[in-house]
Short mmCIF file of C-alpha atoms in Angstrom, two decimals:
data_model
loop_
_atom_site.label_atom_id
_atom_site.label_comp_id
_atom_site.label_asym_id
_atom_site.label_seq_id
_atom_site.Cartn_x
_atom_site.Cartn_y
_atom_site.Cartn_z
CA MET A 1 21.08 2.39 -33.77
CA ILE A 2 18.85 5.00 -35.34
CA ASN A 3 19.65 8.39 -33.82
CA LYS A 4 15.94 9.21 -33.37
CA LEU A 5 15.37 6.05 -31.36
CA LEU A 6 18.41 6.78 -29.22
CA LYS A 7 16.98 10.20 -28.39
CA LEU A 8 13.73 8.57 -27.29
CA ILE A 9 15.62 6.16 -25.06
CA LYS A 10 17.51 9.08 -23.55
CA SER A 11 14.19 10.82 -22.88
CA ILE A 12 13.09 7.80 -20.80
CA HIS A 13 16.26 8.22 -18.76
CA VAL A 14 15.64 11.94 -18.28
CA ILE A 15 12.02 11.43 -17.18
CA SER A 16 12.60 8.42 -14.91
CA HIS A 17 16.12 9.34 -13.67
CA LEU A 18 16.99 5.67 -14.10
CA PRO A 19 20.27 4.52 -15.65
CA ILE A 20 19.77 2.87 -19.05
CA TYR A 21 22.30 0.48 -20.62
CA VAL A 22 21.98 0.05 -24.38
CA PHE A 23 23.53 -3.16 -25.76
CA ASN A 24 23.71 -4.52 -29.29
CA LYS A 25 22.56 -8.05 -30.14
CA ASP A 26 25.99 -9.43 -29.14
CA PHE A 27 25.61 -7.80 -25.72
CA HIS A 28 28.31 -5.22 -26.29
CA LEU A 29 27.59 -1.95 -24.50
CA GLU A 30 26.98 0.87 -27.00
CA HIS A 31 25.54 3.59 -24.77
CA LEU A 32 25.05 4.26 -21.07
CA PHE A 33 22.76 6.98 -19.76
CA VAL A 34 23.31 7.67 -16.06
CA ALA A 35 22.80 10.68 -13.78
CA ASP A 36 24.69 11.68 -10.65
CA ARG A 37 21.68 11.07 -8.40
CA VAL A 38 21.81 7.28 -8.92
CA GLN A 39 24.92 5.12 -8.55
CA VAL A 40 25.65 2.00 -10.58
CA LEU A 41 27.62 -1.14 -9.79
CA PRO A 42 29.91 -2.89 -12.30
CA TYR A 43 27.51 -5.71 -13.16
CA ASP A 44 28.11 -8.30 -15.85
CA PHE A 45 24.58 -8.31 -17.24
CA THR A 46 25.33 -11.21 -19.57
CA GLN A 47 25.18 -13.46 -16.50
CA CYS A 48 21.84 -12.03 -15.40
CA CYS A 49 19.63 -11.95 -18.44
CA CYS A 50 21.44 -12.89 -21.61
CA SER A 51 20.08 -16.45 -21.63
CA GLU A 52 16.47 -15.44 -22.32
CA PRO A 53 16.42 -11.64 -22.74
CA SER A 54 13.11 -11.73 -24.60
CA SER A 55 11.20 -13.17 -21.65
CA ASN A 56 13.24 -12.26 -18.56
CA PHE A 57 11.75 -8.78 -18.24
CA LEU A 58 12.61 -8.21 -14.58
CA PHE A 59 15.59 -9.45 -12.57
CA SER A 60 17.34 -8.64 -9.32
CA GLY A 61 20.87 -7.61 -8.41
CA ILE A 62 23.07 -8.79 -5.55
CA LEU A 63 21.22 -6.53 -3.07
CA ASP A 64 17.70 -7.34 -4.32
CA GLU A 65 17.55 -4.14 -6.33
CA ALA A 66 15.52 -4.45 -9.53
CA PHE A 67 16.36 -4.07 -13.23
CA ILE A 68 14.10 -4.06 -16.30
CA ALA A 69 15.30 -5.94 -19.38
CA TYR A 70 13.84 -5.44 -22.84
CA SER A 71 15.10 -6.74 -26.18
CA SER A 72 13.96 -6.09 -29.72
CA SER A 73 15.74 -7.19 -32.91
CA ASP A 74 19.33 -5.95 -32.50
CA THR A 75 18.93 -3.89 -29.32
CA ILE A 76 18.89 -4.92 -25.66
CA LEU A 77 18.05 -2.42 -22.92
CA ILE A 78 18.76 -2.75 -19.20
CA ILE A 79 16.97 -0.12 -17.10
CA GLY A 80 17.87 0.32 -13.45
CA PRO A 81 18.71 -0.09 -10.66
CA PHE A 82 15.60 0.79 -8.65
CA THR A 83 13.55 -0.70 -5.83
CA THR A 84 9.87 -1.57 -5.68
CA SER A 85 9.44 -0.28 -2.11
CA HIS A 86 10.89 2.40 0.11
CA LEU A 87 13.99 1.07 1.85
CA THR A 88 14.31 1.85 5.55
CA ASN A 89 17.70 2.17 7.22
CA ALA A 90 17.17 -1.23 8.86
CA MET A 91 16.38 -2.87 5.52
CA ILE A 92 19.48 -1.34 3.92
CA ARG A 93 21.65 -2.44 6.82
CA ASN A 94 20.34 -6.02 6.69
CA ARG A 95 20.86 -6.32 2.94
CA VAL A 96 24.39 -4.96 3.06
CA GLN A 97 25.47 -6.98 6.10
CA SER A 98 24.11 -10.20 4.60
CA TYR A 99 26.25 -9.59 1.50
CA THR A 100 29.60 -8.55 2.98
CA GLU A 101 31.43 -8.08 6.28
CA ASP A 102 33.85 -5.53 4.79
CA SER A 103 33.01 -2.23 6.56
CA SER A 104 34.31 -0.02 3.74
CA LEU A 105 32.30 -1.97 1.16
CA GLN A 106 29.25 -1.87 3.44
CA LYS A 107 29.45 1.91 3.49
CA LEU A 108 29.66 2.07 -0.31
CA LEU A 109 26.77 -0.33 -0.84
CA SER A 110 24.63 1.44 1.77
CA GLN A 111 25.05 4.70 -0.12
CA TYR A 112 24.17 2.87 -3.33
CA LEU A 113 20.90 1.59 -1.85
CA GLU A 114 20.03 4.92 -0.21
CA LEU A 115 20.09 6.63 -3.62
CA LEU A 116 17.87 4.07 -5.36
CA PRO A 117 14.61 5.52 -6.71
CA TYR A 118 11.56 3.39 -6.09
CA PHE A 119 8.71 2.49 -8.41
CA SER A 120 5.77 0.20 -7.81
CA LEU A 121 5.71 -3.20 -9.46
CA GLY A 122 2.84 -1.92 -11.60
CA ASP A 123 5.15 0.79 -12.96
CA VAL A 124 7.33 -1.97 -14.41
CA ARG A 125 4.43 -3.03 -16.60
CA ASP A 126 4.02 0.57 -17.81
CA PHE A 127 7.74 0.76 -18.63
CA LEU A 128 7.41 -2.40 -20.73
CA VAL A 129 4.30 -1.10 -22.50
CA HIS A 130 6.13 2.11 -23.35
CA LEU A 131 9.20 0.25 -24.62
CA ASN A 132 7.08 -2.15 -26.66
CA PHE A 133 5.35 0.77 -28.36
CA LEU A 134 8.66 2.55 -28.86
CA PHE A 135 10.30 -0.38 -30.61
CA ASN A 136 7.38 -2.26 -32.18
CA GLY A 137 4.49 0.20 -32.33
CA ASN A 138 2.47 -2.16 -30.13
CA PRO A 139 0.88 -0.47 -27.07
CA GLU A 140 0.51 -3.78 -25.24
CA CYS A 141 2.58 -5.32 -22.48
CA PRO A 142 5.09 -7.68 -24.15
CA TYR A 143 4.06 -10.57 -21.91
CA SER A 144 0.32 -10.02 -22.44
CA GLU A 145 -0.08 -13.07 -24.69
CA ASP A 146 1.82 -15.20 -22.19
CA LEU A 147 -0.62 -14.13 -19.48
CA HIS A 148 -3.65 -15.29 -21.47
CA LEU A 149 -1.90 -18.56 -22.24
CA GLN A 150 -1.08 -19.02 -18.56
CA VAL A 151 -4.72 -18.40 -17.59
CA THR A 152 -5.76 -21.15 -20.01
CA LYS A 153 -3.21 -23.48 -18.40
CA ASN A 154 -4.40 -22.50 -14.94
CA ASN A 155 -8.01 -23.29 -15.85
CA PHE A 156 -6.90 -26.75 -16.94
CA LEU A 157 -4.94 -27.27 -13.70
CA LEU A 158 -7.93 -26.18 -11.62
CA ARG A 159 -10.17 -28.69 -13.39
CA GLN A 160 -7.57 -31.39 -12.77
CA GLU A 161 -7.44 -30.52 -9.07
CA LYS A 162 -11.21 -30.68 -8.81
CA LEU A 163 -11.24 -34.14 -10.37
CA LYS A 164 -8.65 -35.33 -7.84
CA GLU A 165 -10.62 -34.13 -4.81
CA ARG A 166 -12.05 -36.82 -2.56
CA ASP A 167 -15.39 -36.86 -0.72
CA TRP A 168 -16.24 -33.34 -1.78
CA ARG A 169 -19.95 -34.20 -1.83
CA ALA A 170 -19.82 -35.33 1.78
CA PHE A 171 -17.96 -32.27 3.03
CA GLN A 172 -17.89 -28.91 1.29
CA PRO A 173 -14.93 -26.98 2.78
CA ASP A 174 -15.39 -23.93 0.55
CA TYR A 175 -19.02 -23.50 1.61
CA TYR A 176 -18.05 -23.98 5.26
CA THR A 177 -15.24 -21.42 4.95
CA TYR A 178 -17.63 -18.94 3.36
CA ARG A 179 -20.22 -19.35 6.13
CA TYR A 180 -17.58 -19.08 8.86
CA GLU A 181 -16.10 -15.90 7.40
CA GLU A 182 -19.54 -14.38 6.83
CA GLN A 183 -20.38 -14.86 10.51
CA ILE A 184 -17.08 -13.27 11.56
CA LEU A 185 -17.63 -10.27 9.27
CA ALA A 186 -21.20 -9.84 10.52
CA LEU A 187 -19.94 -9.68 14.11
CA VAL A 188 -17.24 -7.16 13.15
CA GLN A 189 -19.70 -5.02 11.21
CA ASN A 190 -21.94 -4.82 14.26
CA GLY A 191 -19.13 -3.03 16.07
CA ASN A 192 -19.78 -4.62 19.47
CA THR A 193 -16.72 -6.29 21.00
CA GLU A 194 -18.78 -8.04 23.69
CA GLN A 195 -21.04 -9.61 21.06
CA LEU A 196 -17.91 -10.49 19.10
CA ARG A 197 -16.51 -12.40 22.08
CA GLU A 198 -19.78 -14.27 22.61
CA GLY A 199 -20.21 -14.95 18.90
CA LEU A 200 -16.73 -16.38 18.50
CA ALA A 201 -17.34 -18.71 21.43
CA GLU A 202 -20.56 -19.99 19.83
CA LEU A 203 -19.01 -20.65 16.41
CA SER A 204 -17.99 -24.19 15.67
CA ASN A 205 -14.49 -25.21 14.59
CA SER A 206 -12.45 -22.64 12.72
CA VAL A 207 -11.29 -23.00 9.14
CA ILE A 208 -8.33 -25.20 8.24
CA PRO A 209 -6.53 -23.23 5.50
CA ASP A 210 -5.08 -24.76 2.36
CA ASN A 211 -1.60 -26.18 2.74
CA ALA A 212 1.38 -23.99 1.96
CA GLU A 213 5.00 -25.02 2.40
CA THR A 214 4.56 -24.97 6.19
CA PRO A 215 1.60 -24.78 8.61
CA LEU A 216 2.92 -21.39 9.75
CA ARG A 217 2.83 -20.04 6.20
CA SER A 218 -0.65 -21.48 5.65
CA GLU A 219 -2.02 -19.68 8.70
CA LYS A 220 -0.26 -16.44 7.75
CA ASN A 221 -1.74 -16.59 4.26
CA TYR A 222 -5.23 -17.17 5.64
CA THR A 223 -4.80 -14.31 8.12
CA ILE A 224 -3.87 -11.98 5.26
CA ILE A 225 -7.07 -13.03 3.46
CA ILE A 226 -9.07 -12.20 6.60
CA LEU A 227 -7.33 -8.81 6.84
CA GLU A 228 -8.22 -8.03 3.23
CA LYS A 229 -11.88 -8.89 3.88
CA LEU A 230 -11.94 -6.82 7.06
CA SER A 231 -10.42 -3.89 5.16
CA SER A 232 -12.99 -4.20 2.39
CA LEU A 233 -15.79 -4.25 4.97
CA ALA A 234 -14.46 -1.10 6.65
CA LEU A 235 -14.13 0.74 3.34
CA GLN A 236 -17.66 -0.18 2.30
CA ALA A 237 -18.87 1.24 5.61
CA GLY A 238 -17.26 4.57 4.73
CA GLN A 239 -14.11 4.41 6.82
CA ASP A 240 -11.15 6.50 5.74
CA ILE A 241 -9.21 4.78 2.96
CA SER A 242 -5.71 5.73 4.11
CA ASP A 243 -6.45 4.81 7.71
CA VAL A 244 -7.89 1.41 6.79
CA TYR A 245 -4.87 0.56 4.64
CA ARG A 246 -2.56 1.75 7.41
CA LEU A 247 -4.34 -0.52 9.88
CA ARG A 248 -4.28 -3.48 7.50
CA ASN A 249 -0.59 -3.04 6.68
CA PHE A 250 0.26 -2.67 10.36
CA TYR A 251 -1.18 -6.10 11.11
CA ILE A 252 0.42 -7.68 8.04
CA ARG A 253 3.84 -6.43 9.17
CA LEU A 254 3.14 -7.69 12.69
CA LEU A 255 2.00 -11.02 11.29
CA GLU A 256 5.12 -11.59 9.19
CA GLU A 257 7.32 -11.11 12.25
CA LYS A 258 5.75 -14.08 14.05
CA GLU A 259 7.41 -17.50 14.13
CA LYS A 260 4.88 -19.45 16.20
CA LEU A 261 1.36 -20.56 15.32
CA ILE A 262 -0.07 -19.25 18.58
CA ASP A 263 1.37 -15.81 17.81
CA VAL A 264 -0.28 -15.85 14.37
CA LEU A 265 -3.62 -16.64 16.01
CA TYR A 266 -3.02 -13.83 18.51
CA VAL A 267 -2.39 -11.30 15.72
CA ARG A 268 -5.45 -12.50 13.79
CA ASP A 269 -7.73 -12.15 16.80
CA CYS A 270 -6.25 -8.74 17.65
CA ALA A 271 -6.99 -7.56 14.12
CA ILE A 272 -10.59 -8.81 14.29
CA ILE A 273 -11.13 -6.97 17.58
CA HIS A 274 -9.40 -3.83 16.27
CA PHE A 275 -11.58 -3.69 13.17
CA THR A 276 -14.65 -4.31 15.35
CA GLU A 277 -13.73 -1.29 17.47
CA LEU A 278 -13.19 0.68 14.30
CA MET A 279 -16.66 -0.25 13.04
CA HIS A 280 -18.21 0.64 16.41
CA HIS A 281 -17.96 4.33 15.53
CA PHE A 282 -19.95 3.80 12.33
CA SER A 283 -22.25 0.90 13.20
CA ASN A 284 -25.08 3.11 14.48
CA LYS A 285 -24.75 5.77 11.81
CA ASP A 286 -26.61 5.38 8.55
CA PHE A 287 -24.49 7.66 6.40
CA SER A 288 -25.48 8.05 2.77
CA SER A 289 -23.13 7.03 -0.01
CA LEU A 290 -22.45 10.71 -0.72
CA VAL A 291 -21.38 11.50 2.84
CA LYS A 292 -19.24 8.35 3.08
CA SER A 293 -17.52 9.23 -0.18
CA VAL A 294 -16.91 12.83 0.93
CA MET A 295 -15.36 11.58 4.19
CA GLN A 296 -13.05 9.28 2.26
CA HIS A 297 -12.19 12.07 -0.20
CA ILE A 298 -11.22 14.35 2.68
CA GLY A 299 -9.13 11.61 4.27
CA LEU A 300 -7.19 11.08 1.04
CA ASN A 301 -6.51 14.80 0.62
CA LEU A 302 -5.53 15.95 4.10
CA TYR A 303 -2.19 17.22 2.77
CA THR A 304 -3.82 19.57 0.27
CA VAL A 305 -5.93 22.72 0.45
CA LEU A 306 -9.50 21.48 0.96
CA LYS A 307 -12.39 23.76 0.07
CA VAL A 308 -16.08 22.89 0.30
CA SER A 309 -16.65 24.43 -3.12
CA ASP A 310 -14.03 22.17 -4.71
CA ILE A 311 -15.39 19.08 -2.96
CA SER A 312 -18.92 19.81 -4.14
CA LYS A 313 -17.68 20.09 -7.73
CA SER A 314 -15.88 16.76 -7.41
CA PHE A 315 -19.17 15.08 -6.48
CA TYR A 316 -21.36 17.06 -8.90
CA VAL A 317 -23.61 18.57 -6.23
CA SER A 318 -24.14 22.16 -5.20
CA GLU A 319 -22.22 23.51 -2.24
CA ALA A 320 -25.47 24.18 -0.39
CA THR A 321 -26.74 20.62 -0.94
CA LEU A 322 -23.47 19.08 0.20
CA SER A 323 -23.25 21.28 3.30
CA SER A 324 -26.86 20.61 4.27
CA ARG A 325 -26.71 16.82 3.85
CA PHE A 326 -23.34 16.51 5.57
CA LYS A 327 -24.43 18.56 8.59
CA LYS A 328 -27.73 16.68 8.85
CA GLU A 329 -26.08 13.25 8.85
CA THR A 330 -22.92 13.90 10.89
CA GLY A 331 -23.91 16.75 13.17
CA ILE A 332 -21.00 18.93 12.08
CA SER A 333 -20.24 21.00 8.98
CA VAL A 334 -17.91 19.92 6.21
CA ILE A 335 -15.31 22.51 7.18
CA GLU A 336 -15.46 21.42 10.84
CA TYR A 337 -14.92 17.82 9.76
CA ILE A 338 -11.94 18.87 7.62
CA HIS A 339 -10.34 20.71 10.55
CA LYS A 340 -10.95 17.81 12.95
CA ARG A 341 -9.36 15.36 10.52
CA LYS A 342 -6.38 17.64 9.91
CA ILE A 343 -5.83 18.24 13.63
CA SER A 344 -6.09 14.50 14.31
CA GLU A 345 -3.34 13.99 11.72
CA ALA A 346 -1.37 16.90 13.20
CA LYS A 347 -1.30 15.18 16.60
CA LEU A 348 0.39 12.14 15.10
CA MET A 349 2.92 14.31 13.28
CA LEU A 350 3.74 16.32 16.40
CA ARG A 351 4.22 13.13 18.40
CA ALA A 352 6.50 11.87 15.63
CA GLY A 353 8.81 14.85 16.21
CA LEU A 354 7.87 17.29 13.43
CA SER A 355 7.93 20.93 14.48
CA PRO A 356 4.57 22.74 14.69
CA SER A 357 5.56 25.00 11.79
CA GLU A 358 6.44 21.96 9.63
CA VAL A 359 3.08 20.40 10.46
CA ALA A 360 1.25 23.59 9.49
CA ILE A 361 3.01 23.66 6.12
CA THR A 362 2.54 19.94 5.46
CA LEU A 363 -1.21 20.12 6.15
CA CYS A 364 -1.52 23.22 3.92
CA TYR A 365 -2.74 25.70 6.50
CA TYR A 366 -2.74 29.34 5.41
CA ASP A 367 -0.08 30.18 8.00
CA TYR A 368 1.13 29.01 11.39
CA ALA A 369 -1.22 31.35 13.27
CA HIS A 370 -4.22 29.81 11.51
CA PHE A 371 -3.01 26.30 12.32
CA SER A 372 -2.26 27.14 15.96
CA HIS A 373 -5.65 28.80 16.46
CA THR A 374 -7.50 25.83 14.93
CA PHE A 375 -5.44 23.32 16.93
CA LYS A 376 -6.15 25.08 20.24
CA LYS A 377 -9.85 25.47 19.43
CA ILE A 378 -10.22 21.71 18.94
CA THR A 379 -7.77 20.34 21.54
CA GLY A 380 -7.70 23.10 24.15
CA VAL A 381 -3.91 23.53 23.95
CA THR A 382 -1.46 25.01 21.47
CA PRO A 383 0.60 22.73 19.19
CA LYS A 384 3.78 23.58 21.11
CA ALA A 385 2.17 22.79 24.47
CA PHE A 386 0.81 19.54 23.08
CA GLN A 387 4.27 18.52 21.89
CA LEU A 388 5.95 19.45 25.18
CA HIS A 389 3.57 17.26 27.17
CA PRO A 390 3.40 14.00 25.21
CA GLN A 391 0.66 11.59 26.15
CA LYS A 392 0.69 7.84 25.68
CA LEU A 393 -0.15 7.22 22.04
CA TYR A 394 -2.62 4.48 21.32
CA PRO A 395 -3.20 3.38 17.71
CA ASN A 396 -5.96 5.68 16.49
CA PHE A 397 -7.14 5.05 12.97
CA LEU A 398 -10.63 6.44 13.49
CA PRO A 399 -11.99 9.29 11.38
CA SER A 400 -13.77 11.93 13.42
CA ALA A 401 -17.38 11.55 12.35
CA GLY A 402 -18.76 13.97 14.91
CA PRO A 403 -18.01 15.86 18.10
CA GLU A 404 -18.34 12.73 20.23
CA ALA A 405 -15.65 10.91 18.23
CA GLU A 406 -12.80 13.24 19.20
CA HIS A 407 -11.00 12.08 22.31
CA ASP A 408 -7.45 12.51 23.45
#
């Protein structure tokens, strides 16, 4: 292998901290780049990806860890292991116990999984783009052409399905589904749970989702679609981005735990009510697009130093204009809103067991005294006193839009 190319491959290892196996065309290992922070298992990669190395770009190991495979002319690269999500202790334990009952081996494999770095599935595409450019000078994903071909095939399959449909003129399920969901979303957007209850009772039959492998899976899939639409509605209304995603993901996790149809329906209805309550705090407020965007910007940057001057520059308005419009629409200043959002987040962190000093640092307060003073001004008690007298924690995903929105 050309020495220059080998240096570039090593640079990928240094930047990503991922082990990289470099094989020749006969699948003989020529180089291995690995750091102490990631462990490797003695895999026989010829069994995993040697059959079609040019198309099998991503494969899994015995513990569902991921590897990237890339081949070009006389070189085959295996990059990994890594995971595409953060592994909790419970997830690690389940994976290891399902593989072996040997306690000593379980300990070894648990340590192996604990040290895995994690990258999003989208990062895999970027890895492949980088490798494709490195080897072939082509800054495109190596499976890009296959995607376009697959879309063409999918279009053909969709047309075939449409031709096979029966009585679609007599009954239009897609139109009915659209109307049903629009009515649900309108009730949620109104933010009135009593009207929601009455409206649901007046609606005709619910939607029968498309068939999946089981009725349970069909209803779960449809519930996830509803959750996505509810999330989109909340974001368009100006709700905090992180909080909306947290709420959505909470219900998706809850949903996937259910094994009975009635429990799926229960989770779906809970989510609809929860989002309705969320919208209640915004339904009577006609915030401008600027103010909504500023609120969402603040919510996404709670763990940084937030200054009104920096925010105004981000939205290309003067500091005076931003301050005036924000105060006029919300009833509080930008800096007051920032503090209320940070203290709301601080409450969750204190209840989760973080020390007050850790919370102050994490939320980027100037020092602990500043954090403690702000916390007491808003809540009436110091952070330490708040932590020593825990109150029952209800799910609170609501941004504090004004003085009336802060309750505890």
